Amino acid sequence: HRDDTITKWDIFHYIYGLLHHPDYREKYEANLKRDLPHIPFATDFWGFAKAGAHLAALHVNYESQPEYDKLKFTQNSDTPLDWRVEKMKLSKDKTQIVYNKFLTLDGIPPKVFDYRLGTRSALEWIVDQYRVKTDKRSGIVNDPNCADEPRYIVDLIGHVISVSLKTVKIVENLPEL
């Protein structure tokens, strides 16, 4: 039946919610790599639209989300205080990030890795991308460290863990497809 109350934002949020549904991702996995997404009509339009609106707000405003407050900061007392990142590394069991020689972040919940951006989790993407790299051809150094905000990267990790956990919870409660 026709619903004249549906806005273009409702449709956008419906699609955003739908694109996060695990059944949708599994069914259209091959197509999503090479084609425009297929958008089926789910019987619970408003369930997807509301969930999609929550997800969109969470993802757009990720830096203003509270940081995950259960992360433990283990500091190496033999090394001077340092917030600078060269290259981070996840422990084998993925419960820790070796941030640098001074700091290890401990207590990463396993559910964080359920929120995936393509083939890896958001946290794995941060760990991989936020490092000092030199372009072989140009010699240009890409340094993600922020001199005026030395804790930017460690704070970002806290935000990403929080957003990932909230995303997983919303996705787990999406309506049936």
mmCIF file of N, CA and C in Angstrom, residues 30-162:
data_model
loop_
_atom_site.group_PDB
_atom_site.id
_atom_site.type_symbol
_atom_site.label_atom_id
_atom_site.label_comp_id
_atom_site.label_asym_id
_atom_site.label_seq_id
_atom_site.Cartn_x
_atom_site.Cartn_y
_atom_site.Cartn_z
ATOM 1 N N ALA A 30 28.756 -11.302 -3.956
ATOM 2 C CA ALA A 30 29.447 -11.271 -5.254
ATOM 3 C C ALA A 30 29.040 -10.039 -6.058
ATOM 4 N N ASN A 31 27.756 -9.716 -6.050
ATOM 5 C CA ASN A 31 27.265 -8.561 -6.808
ATOM 6 C C ASN A 31 27.819 -7.241 -6.268
ATOM 7 N N LEU A 32 27.938 -7.124 -4.943
ATOM 8 C CA LEU A 32 28.381 -5.870 -4.336
ATOM 9 C C LEU A 32 29.812 -5.522 -4.717
ATOM 10 N N LYS A 33 30.588 -6.503 -5.147
ATOM 11 C CA LYS A 33 31.968 -6.246 -5.536
ATOM 12 C C LYS A 33 32.077 -5.660 -6.930
ATOM 13 N N ARG A 34 31.027 -5.852 -7.769
ATOM 14 C CA ARG A 34 31.174 -5.423 -9.166
ATOM 15 C C ARG A 34 29.939 -4.749 -9.750
ATOM 16 N N ASP A 35 28.911 -4.584 -8.960
ATOM 17 C CA ASP A 35 27.654 -4.085 -9.504
ATOM 18 C C ASP A 35 27.011 -3.116 -8.525
ATOM 19 N N LEU A 36 26.027 -2.387 -8.993
ATOM 20 C CA LEU A 36 25.242 -1.548 -8.092
ATOM 21 C C LEU A 36 24.425 -2.450 -7.174
ATOM 22 N N PRO A 37 24.184 -1.998 -5.937
ATOM 23 C CA PRO A 37 23.440 -2.872 -5.022
ATOM 24 C C PRO A 37 22.000 -3.113 -5.479
ATOM 25 N N HIS A 38 21.522 -4.312 -5.253
ATOM 26 C CA HIS A 38 20.118 -4.644 -5.472
ATOM 27 C C HIS A 38 19.393 -4.305 -4.172
ATOM 28 N N ILE A 39 18.292 -3.605 -4.272
ATOM 29 C CA ILE A 39 17.567 -3.180 -3.079
ATOM 30 C C ILE A 39 16.198 -3.848 -3.048
ATOM 31 N N PRO A 40 16.094 -4.919 -2.270
ATOM 32 C CA PRO A 40 14.786 -5.567 -2.146
ATOM 33 C C PRO A 40 13.875 -4.761 -1.219
ATOM 34 N N PHE A 41 12.585 -4.981 -1.321
ATOM 35 C CA PHE A 41 11.642 -4.322 -0.431
ATOM 36 C C PHE A 41 11.344 -5.263 0.730
ATOM 37 N N ALA A 42 11.776 -4.875 1.923
ATOM 38 C CA ALA A 42 11.516 -5.673 3.118
ATOM 39 C C ALA A 42 10.143 -5.299 3.659
ATOM 40 N N THR A 43 9.480 -6.242 4.290
ATOM 41 C CA THR A 43 8.132 -5.962 4.803
ATOM 42 C C THR A 43 8.158 -4.920 5.925
ATOM 43 N N ASP A 44 9.245 -4.877 6.703
ATOM 44 C CA ASP A 44 9.333 -3.895 7.794
ATOM 45 C C ASP A 44 10.171 -2.692 7.354
ATOM 46 N N PHE A 45 9.606 -1.890 6.434
ATOM 47 C CA PHE A 45 10.310 -0.704 5.920
ATOM 48 C C PHE A 45 10.769 0.183 7.069
ATOM 49 N N TRP A 46 9.864 0.503 7.990
ATOM 50 C CA TRP A 46 10.179 1.453 9.062
ATOM 51 C C TRP A 46 11.210 0.903 10.035
ATOM 52 N N GLY A 47 11.234 -0.401 10.236
ATOM 53 C CA GLY A 47 12.258 -1.001 11.090
ATOM 54 C C GLY A 47 13.650 -0.762 10.528
ATOM 55 N N PHE A 48 13.780 -0.954 9.209
ATOM 56 C CA PHE A 48 15.065 -0.705 8.549
ATOM 57 C C PHE A 48 15.383 0.791 8.496
ATOM 58 N N ALA A 49 14.383 1.613 8.225
ATOM 59 C CA ALA A 49 14.602 3.059 8.137
ATOM 60 C C ALA A 49 15.074 3.620 9.482
ATOM 61 N N LYS A 50 14.451 3.184 10.563
ATOM 62 C CA LYS A 50 14.851 3.676 11.903
ATOM 63 C C LYS A 50 16.251 3.180 12.270
ATOM 64 N N ALA A 51 16.520 1.903 12.019
ATOM 65 C CA ALA A 51 17.854 1.364 12.304
ATOM 66 C C ALA A 51 18.905 2.058 11.436
ATOM 67 N N GLY A 52 18.581 2.283 10.166
ATOM 68 C CA GLY A 52 19.502 2.967 9.255
ATOM 69 C C GLY A 52 19.781 4.390 9.697
ATOM 70 N N ALA A 53 18.765 5.076 10.225
ATOM 71 C CA ALA A 53 18.960 6.447 10.729
ATOM 72 C C ALA A 53 19.907 6.435 11.929
ATOM 73 N N HIS A 54 19.739 5.447 12.811
ATOM 74 C CA HIS A 54 20.647 5.329 13.967
ATOM 75 C C HIS A 54 22.074 5.041 13.503
ATOM 76 N N LEU A 55 22.200 4.115 12.561
ATOM 77 C CA LEU A 55 23.528 3.771 12.040
ATOM 78 C C LEU A 55 24.185 4.966 11.356
ATOM 79 N N ALA A 56 23.431 5.672 10.530
ATOM 80 C CA ALA A 56 23.985 6.825 9.805
ATOM 81 C C ALA A 56 24.463 7.897 10.782
ATOM 82 N N ALA A 57 23.648 8.201 11.794
ATOM 83 C CA ALA A 57 24.032 9.217 12.786
ATOM 84 C C ALA A 57 25.290 8.770 13.542
ATOM 85 N N LEU A 58 25.339 7.516 13.891
ATOM 86 C CA LEU A 58 26.483 6.962 14.610
ATOM 87 C C LEU A 58 27.751 7.048 13.766
ATOM 88 N N HIS A 59 27.653 6.693 12.488
ATOM 89 C CA HIS A 59 28.822 6.658 11.619
ATOM 90 C C HIS A 59 29.280 8.051 11.206
ATOM 91 N N VAL A 60 28.343 8.949 10.946
ATOM 92 C CA VAL A 60 28.720 10.319 10.560
ATOM 93 C C VAL A 60 29.359 11.053 11.743
ATOM 94 N N ASN A 61 28.851 10.794 12.934
ATOM 95 C CA ASN A 61 29.330 11.502 14.132
ATOM 96 C C ASN A 61 30.226 10.624 15.005
ATOM 97 N N TYR A 62 31.003 9.751 14.373
ATOM 98 C CA TYR A 62 31.797 8.787 15.139
ATOM 99 C C TYR A 62 32.758 9.451 16.117
ATOM 100 N N GLU A 63 33.328 10.589 15.746
ATOM 101 C CA GLU A 63 34.310 11.229 16.628
ATOM 102 C C GLU A 63 33.682 11.889 17.848
ATOM 103 N N SER A 64 32.365 12.105 17.824
ATOM 104 C CA SER A 64 31.719 12.703 18.993
ATOM 105 C C SER A 64 31.064 11.639 19.883
ATOM 106 N N GLN A 65 31.208 10.371 19.505
ATOM 107 C CA GLN A 65 30.697 9.285 20.343
ATOM 108 C C GLN A 65 31.623 9.114 21.548
ATOM 109 N N PRO A 66 31.061 8.704 22.677
ATOM 110 C CA PRO A 66 31.943 8.467 23.828
ATOM 111 C C PRO A 66 32.939 7.359 23.515
ATOM 112 N N GLU A 67 34.130 7.492 24.077
ATOM 113 C CA GLU A 67 35.144 6.463 23.879
ATOM 114 C C GLU A 67 34.794 5.233 24.702
ATOM 115 N N TYR A 68 35.237 4.095 24.247
ATOM 116 C CA TYR A 68 35.058 2.846 24.984
ATOM 117 C C TYR A 68 35.825 2.973 26.297
ATOM 118 N N ASP A 69 35.111 2.897 27.405
ATOM 119 C CA ASP A 69 35.723 3.218 28.700
ATOM 120 C C ASP A 69 36.345 2.027 29.427
ATOM 121 N N LYS A 70 36.296 0.850 28.827
ATOM 122 C CA LYS A 70 36.874 -0.325 29.493
ATOM 123 C C LYS A 70 38.256 -0.676 28.933
ATOM 124 N N LEU A 71 38.772 0.162 28.053
ATOM 125 C CA LEU A 71 40.101 -0.061 27.492
ATOM 126 C C LEU A 71 41.149 0.220 28.564
ATOM 127 N N LYS A 72 42.085 -0.707 28.742
ATOM 128 C CA LYS A 72 43.143 -0.538 29.751
ATOM 129 C C LYS A 72 44.405 -0.029 29.063
ATOM 130 N N PHE A 73 45.000 0.980 29.645
ATOM 131 C CA PHE A 73 46.227 1.566 29.119
ATOM 132 C C PHE A 73 47.396 1.013 29.938
ATOM 133 N N THR A 74 48.231 0.206 29.321
ATOM 134 C CA THR A 74 49.403 -0.337 30.002
ATOM 135 C C THR A 74 50.620 0.421 29.485
ATOM 136 N N GLN A 75 51.248 1.159 30.413
ATOM 137 C CA GLN A 75 52.379 1.990 30.026
ATOM 138 C C GLN A 75 53.686 1.313 30.423
ATOM 139 N N ASN A 76 54.673 1.427 29.558
ATOM 140 C CA ASN A 76 56.002 0.898 29.826
ATOM 141 C C ASN A 76 56.771 1.963 30.601
ATOM 142 N N SER A 77 57.066 1.681 31.862
ATOM 143 C CA SER A 77 57.731 2.685 32.713
ATOM 144 C C SER A 77 59.184 2.938 32.309
ATOM 145 N N ASP A 78 59.757 2.044 31.486
ATOM 146 C CA ASP A 78 61.143 2.230 31.030
ATOM 147 C C ASP A 78 61.232 3.142 29.813
ATOM 148 N N THR A 79 60.083 3.551 29.285
ATOM 149 C CA THR A 79 60.044 4.370 28.075
ATOM 150 C C THR A 79 59.349 5.688 28.397
ATOM 151 N N PRO A 80 59.860 6.811 27.903
ATOM 152 C CA PRO A 80 59.194 8.090 28.186
ATOM 153 C C PRO A 80 57.798 8.178 27.549
ATOM 154 N N LEU A 81 56.941 8.972 28.177
ATOM 155 C CA LEU A 81 55.581 9.199 27.672
ATOM 156 C C LEU A 81 55.634 9.574 26.197
ATOM 157 N N ASP A 82 54.818 8.882 25.389
ATOM 158 C CA ASP A 82 54.840 9.119 23.947
ATOM 159 C C ASP A 82 53.500 8.686 23.355
ATOM 160 N N TRP A 83 52.802 9.615 22.704
ATOM 161 C CA TRP A 83 51.521 9.299 22.056
ATOM 162 C C TRP A 83 51.706 9.080 20.559
ATOM 163 N N ARG A 84 52.926 9.190 20.084
ATOM 164 C CA ARG A 84 53.210 9.083 18.657
ATOM 165 C C ARG A 84 53.124 7.637 18.173
ATOM 166 N N VAL A 85 52.543 7.462 16.991
ATOM 167 C CA VAL A 85 52.423 6.139 16.376
ATOM 168 C C VAL A 85 53.388 6.045 15.209
ATOM 169 N N GLU A 86 54.112 4.941 15.146
ATOM 170 C CA GLU A 86 54.891 4.611 13.948
ATOM 171 C C GLU A 86 54.123 3.544 13.183
ATOM 172 N N LYS A 87 53.868 2.412 13.872
ATOM 173 C CA LYS A 87 53.068 1.332 13.291
ATOM 174 C C LYS A 87 52.499 0.508 14.445
ATOM 175 N N MET A 88 51.160 0.470 14.527
ATOM 176 C CA MET A 88 50.504 -0.296 15.587
ATOM 177 C C MET A 88 50.401 -1.760 15.175
ATOM 178 N N LYS A 89 50.158 -2.613 16.177
ATOM 179 C CA LYS A 89 50.039 -4.036 15.894
ATOM 180 C C LYS A 89 49.015 -4.654 16.841
ATOM 181 N N LEU A 90 48.105 -5.451 16.285
ATOM 182 C CA LEU A 90 47.159 -6.220 17.097
ATOM 183 C C LEU A 90 47.845 -7.481 17.605
ATOM 184 N N SER A 91 47.543 -7.870 18.850
ATOM 185 C CA SER A 91 48.055 -9.132 19.375
ATOM 186 C C SER A 91 47.388 -10.275 18.613
ATOM 187 N N LYS A 92 47.975 -11.471 18.693
ATOM 188 C CA LYS A 92 47.419 -12.630 17.979
ATOM 189 C C LYS A 92 45.970 -12.899 18.364
ATOM 190 N N ASP A 93 45.638 -12.738 19.661
ATOM 191 C CA ASP A 93 44.267 -12.989 20.111
ATOM 192 C C ASP A 93 43.351 -11.768 19.940
ATOM 193 N N LYS A 94 43.903 -10.686 19.405
ATOM 194 C CA LYS A 94 43.162 -9.452 19.092
ATOM 195 C C LYS A 94 42.519 -8.796 20.317
ATOM 196 N N THR A 95 43.102 -8.998 21.488
ATOM 197 C CA THR A 95 42.579 -8.330 22.682
ATOM 198 C C THR A 95 43.423 -7.109 23.040
ATOM 199 N N GLN A 96 44.550 -6.935 22.343
ATOM 200 C CA GLN A 96 45.459 -5.821 22.620
ATOM 201 C C GLN A 96 45.933 -5.164 21.323
ATOM 202 N N ILE A 97 46.256 -3.882 21.460
ATOM 203 C CA ILE A 97 46.953 -3.168 20.386
ATOM 204 C C ILE A 97 48.256 -2.665 20.986
ATOM 205 N N VAL A 98 49.367 -3.084 20.397
ATOM 206 C CA VAL A 98 50.640 -2.493 20.772
ATOM 207 C C VAL A 98 50.686 -1.168 20.017
ATOM 208 N N TYR A 99 50.437 -0.088 20.753
ATOM 209 C CA TYR A 99 50.315 1.250 20.172
ATOM 210 C C TYR A 99 51.695 1.792 19.782
ATOM 211 N N ASN A 100 52.636 1.668 20.695
ATOM 212 C CA ASN A 100 54.038 2.028 20.459
ATOM 213 C C ASN A 100 54.866 1.425 21.597
ATOM 214 N N LYS A 101 56.148 1.788 21.716
ATOM 215 C CA LYS A 101 56.997 1.200 22.769
ATOM 216 C C LYS A 101 56.542 1.616 24.163
ATOM 217 N N PHE A 102 55.850 2.717 24.276
ATOM 218 C CA PHE A 102 55.389 3.231 25.564
ATOM 219 C C PHE A 102 54.046 2.659 25.997
ATOM 220 N N LEU A 103 53.156 2.350 25.039
ATOM 221 C CA LEU A 103 51.765 2.073 25.383
ATOM 222 C C LEU A 103 51.195 0.842 24.682
ATOM 223 N N THR A 104 50.483 0.033 25.473
ATOM 224 C CA THR A 104 49.690 -1.077 24.940
ATOM 225 C C THR A 104 48.260 -0.869 25.407
ATOM 226 N N LEU A 105 47.315 -1.006 24.490
ATOM 227 C CA LEU A 105 45.892 -0.890 24.812
ATOM 228 C C LEU A 105 45.353 -2.303 24.967
ATOM 229 N N ASP A 106 44.721 -2.575 26.098
ATOM 230 C CA ASP A 106 44.289 -3.929 26.425
ATOM 231 C C ASP A 106 42.791 -3.946 26.726
ATOM 232 N N GLY A 107 42.177 -5.092 26.486
ATOM 233 C CA GLY A 107 40.757 -5.251 26.808
ATOM 234 C C GLY A 107 39.838 -4.983 25.630
ATOM 235 N N ILE A 108 40.312 -5.238 24.424
ATOM 236 C CA ILE A 108 39.479 -5.037 23.235
ATOM 237 C C ILE A 108 38.466 -6.175 23.168
ATOM 238 N N PRO A 109 37.166 -5.850 23.177
ATOM 239 C CA PRO A 109 36.158 -6.915 23.142
ATOM 240 C C PRO A 109 36.072 -7.560 21.753
ATOM 241 N N PRO A 110 35.910 -8.886 21.710
ATOM 242 C CA PRO A 110 35.864 -9.603 20.418
ATOM 243 C C PRO A 110 34.760 -9.101 19.477
ATOM 244 N N LYS A 111 33.640 -8.634 20.005
ATOM 245 C CA LYS A 111 32.516 -8.178 19.164
ATOM 246 C C LYS A 111 32.902 -7.022 18.252
ATOM 247 N N VAL A 112 33.957 -6.282 18.627
ATOM 248 C CA VAL A 112 34.428 -5.151 17.811
ATOM 249 C C VAL A 112 34.691 -5.606 16.379
ATOM 250 N N PHE A 113 35.185 -6.831 16.232
ATOM 251 C CA PHE A 113 35.603 -7.328 14.920
ATOM 252 C C PHE A 113 34.430 -7.815 14.079
ATOM 253 N N ASP A 114 33.222 -7.794 14.650
ATOM 254 C CA ASP A 114 32.018 -8.163 13.887
ATOM 255 C C ASP A 114 31.539 -7.025 12.990
ATOM 256 N N TYR A 115 31.961 -5.782 13.276
ATOM 257 C CA TYR A 115 31.603 -4.667 12.399
ATOM 258 C C TYR A 115 32.684 -4.557 11.344
ATOM 259 N N ARG A 116 32.322 -4.915 10.120
ATOM 260 C CA ARG A 116 33.304 -4.990 9.051
ATOM 261 C C ARG A 116 33.070 -3.936 7.972
ATOM 262 N N LEU A 117 34.176 -3.410 7.485
ATOM 263 C CA LEU A 117 34.172 -2.500 6.343
ATOM 264 C C LEU A 117 34.819 -3.277 5.205
ATOM 265 N N GLY A 118 34.009 -3.966 4.437
ATOM 266 C CA GLY A 118 34.550 -4.836 3.390
ATOM 267 C C GLY A 118 35.122 -6.090 4.016
ATOM 268 N N THR A 119 36.431 -6.289 3.850
ATOM 269 C CA THR A 119 37.054 -7.541 4.293
ATOM 270 C C THR A 119 37.642 -7.480 5.704
ATOM 271 N N ARG A 120 37.660 -6.296 6.307
ATOM 272 C CA ARG A 120 38.229 -6.213 7.662
ATOM 273 C C ARG A 120 37.388 -5.312 8.547
ATOM 274 N N SER A 121 37.643 -5.417 9.842
ATOM 275 C CA SER A 121 36.872 -4.612 10.786
ATOM 276 C C SER A 121 37.350 -3.154 10.753
ATOM 277 N N ALA A 122 36.525 -2.269 11.291
ATOM 278 C CA ALA A 122 36.890 -0.848 11.359
ATOM 279 C C ALA A 122 38.172 -0.670 12.180
ATOM 280 N N LEU A 123 38.276 -1.412 13.281
ATOM 281 C CA LEU A 123 39.470 -1.295 14.129
ATOM 282 C C LEU A 123 40.713 -1.797 13.398
ATOM 283 N N GLU A 124 40.602 -2.908 12.678
ATOM 284 C CA GLU A 124 41.744 -3.411 11.905
ATOM 285 C C GLU A 124 42.153 -2.396 10.836
ATOM 286 N N TRP A 125 41.168 -1.706 10.262
ATOM 287 C CA TRP A 125 41.462 -0.683 9.250
ATOM 288 C C TRP A 125 42.272 0.449 9.883
ATOM 289 N N ILE A 126 41.868 0.894 11.080
ATOM 290 C CA ILE A 126 42.594 1.969 11.787
ATOM 291 C C ILE A 126 44.025 1.529 12.088
ATOM 292 N N VAL A 127 44.173 0.317 12.641
ATOM 293 C CA VAL A 127 45.506 -0.188 12.989
ATOM 294 C C VAL A 127 46.397 -0.246 11.749
ATOM 295 N N ASP A 128 45.834 -0.635 10.612
ATOM 296 C CA ASP A 128 46.613 -0.743 9.381
ATOM 297 C C ASP A 128 46.923 0.627 8.755
ATOM 298 N N GLN A 129 45.949 1.515 8.737
ATOM 299 C CA GLN A 129 46.107 2.784 8.013
ATOM 300 C C GLN A 129 46.819 3.885 8.807
ATOM 301 N N TYR A 130 46.673 3.898 10.122
ATOM 302 C CA TYR A 130 47.265 4.960 10.927
ATOM 303 C C TYR A 130 48.681 4.583 11.325
ATOM 304 N N ARG A 131 49.577 4.759 10.374
ATOM 305 C CA ARG A 131 50.996 4.496 10.583
ATOM 306 C C ARG A 131 51.787 5.429 9.677
ATOM 307 N N VAL A 132 53.032 5.617 10.027
ATOM 308 C CA VAL A 132 53.906 6.463 9.214
ATOM 309 C C VAL A 132 54.356 5.640 8.016
ATOM 310 N N LYS A 133 54.129 6.193 6.808
ATOM 311 C CA LYS A 133 54.500 5.494 5.567
ATOM 312 C C LYS A 133 55.224 6.480 4.643
ATOM 313 N N THR A 134 56.172 5.975 3.908
ATOM 314 C CA THR A 134 56.858 6.780 2.908
ATOM 315 C C THR A 134 56.525 6.215 1.536
ATOM 316 N N ASP A 135 56.025 7.057 0.656
ATOM 317 C CA ASP A 135 55.715 6.635 -0.709
ATOM 318 C C ASP A 135 57.027 6.355 -1.443
ATOM 319 N N LYS A 136 57.130 5.153 -2.000
ATOM 320 C CA LYS A 136 58.388 4.738 -2.650
ATOM 321 C C LYS A 136 58.754 5.612 -3.841
ATOM 322 N N ARG A 137 57.751 6.012 -4.619
ATOM 323 C CA ARG A 137 58.041 6.800 -5.835
ATOM 324 C C ARG A 137 58.388 8.247 -5.517
ATOM 325 N N SER A 138 57.547 8.892 -4.691
ATOM 326 C CA SER A 138 57.724 10.331 -4.473
ATOM 327 C C SER A 138 58.599 10.654 -3.271
ATOM 328 N N GLY A 139 58.713 9.687 -2.341
ATOM 329 C CA GLY A 139 59.463 9.965 -1.121
ATOM 330 C C GLY A 139 58.664 10.762 -0.095
ATOM 331 N N ILE A 140 57.392 11.046 -0.403
ATOM 332 C CA ILE A 140 56.535 11.811 0.514
ATOM 333 C C ILE A 140 56.174 10.939 1.714
ATOM 334 N N VAL A 141 56.328 11.537 2.903
ATOM 335 C CA VAL A 141 56.021 10.823 4.134
ATOM 336 C C VAL A 141 54.594 11.147 4.557
ATOM 337 N N ASN A 142 53.803 10.099 4.751
ATOM 338 C CA ASN A 142 52.441 10.255 5.263
ATOM 339 C C ASN A 142 52.505 9.949 6.756
ATOM 340 N N ASP A 143 52.274 10.977 7.574
ATOM 341 C CA ASP A 143 52.362 10.841 9.024
ATOM 342 C C ASP A 143 51.019 11.208 9.646
ATOM 343 N N PRO A 144 50.293 10.228 10.216
ATOM 344 C CA PRO A 144 48.968 10.497 10.758
ATOM 345 C C PRO A 144 48.983 11.197 12.128
ATOM 346 N N ASN A 145 50.154 11.312 12.740
ATOM 347 C CA ASN A 145 50.241 11.933 14.053
ATOM 348 C C ASN A 145 49.919 13.414 13.962
ATOM 349 N N CYS A 146 49.252 13.910 14.972
ATOM 350 C CA CYS A 146 48.786 15.291 15.003
ATOM 351 C C CYS A 146 49.539 16.043 16.104
ATOM 352 N N ALA A 147 50.418 16.951 15.730
ATOM 353 C CA ALA A 147 51.243 17.653 16.719
ATOM 354 C C ALA A 147 50.398 18.437 17.727
ATOM 355 N N ASP A 148 49.321 19.066 17.250
ATOM 356 C CA ASP A 148 48.499 19.872 18.161
ATOM 357 C C ASP A 148 47.475 19.042 18.938
ATOM 358 N N GLU A 149 47.315 17.760 18.565
ATOM 359 C CA GLU A 149 46.427 16.829 19.280
ATOM 360 C C GLU A 149 47.163 15.497 19.423
ATOM 361 N N PRO A 150 48.142 15.413 20.341
ATOM 362 C CA PRO A 150 48.976 14.213 20.405
ATOM 363 C C PRO A 150 48.199 12.923 20.701
ATOM 364 N N ARG A 151 47.049 13.016 21.387
ATOM 365 C CA ARG A 151 46.273 11.815 21.724
ATOM 366 C C ARG A 151 45.228 11.475 20.662
ATOM 367 N N TYR A 152 45.240 12.157 19.532
ATOM 368 C CA TYR A 152 44.197 11.971 18.526
ATOM 369 C C TYR A 152 43.999 10.495 18.155
ATOM 370 N N ILE A 153 45.067 9.779 17.856
ATOM 371 C CA ILE A 153 44.939 8.402 17.372
ATOM 372 C C ILE A 153 44.454 7.467 18.476
ATOM 373 N N VAL A 154 44.992 7.609 19.673
ATOM 374 C CA VAL A 154 44.543 6.740 20.772
ATOM 375 C C VAL A 154 43.081 7.037 21.115
ATOM 376 N N ASP A 155 42.677 8.299 21.044
ATOM 377 C CA ASP A 155 41.266 8.653 21.275
ATOM 378 C C ASP A 155 40.391 8.097 20.155
ATOM 379 N N LEU A 156 40.872 8.176 18.921
ATOM 380 C CA LEU A 156 40.140 7.635 17.773
ATOM 381 C C LEU A 156 39.875 6.136 17.963
ATOM 382 N N ILE A 157 40.844 5.418 18.461
ATOM 383 C CA ILE A 157 40.677 3.985 18.721
ATOM 384 C C ILE A 157 39.523 3.767 19.698
ATOM 385 N N GLY A 158 39.466 4.575 20.755
ATOM 386 C CA GLY A 158 38.371 4.482 21.721
ATOM 387 C C GLY A 158 37.019 4.753 21.093
ATOM 388 N N HIS A 159 36.952 5.753 20.200
ATOM 389 C CA HIS A 159 35.697 6.073 19.493
ATOM 390 C C HIS A 159 35.298 4.927 18.559
ATOM 391 N N VAL A 160 36.265 4.393 17.827
ATOM 392 C CA VAL A 160 35.982 3.335 16.855
ATOM 393 C C VAL A 160 35.504 2.063 17.558
ATOM 394 N N ILE A 161 36.080 1.742 18.694
ATOM 395 C CA ILE A 161 35.619 0.563 19.451
ATOM 396 C C ILE A 161 34.173 0.781 19.883
ATOM 397 N N SER A 162 33.884 1.952 20.422
ATOM 398 C CA SER A 162 32.526 2.275 20.880
ATOM 399 C C SER A 162 31.520 2.218 19.727
#
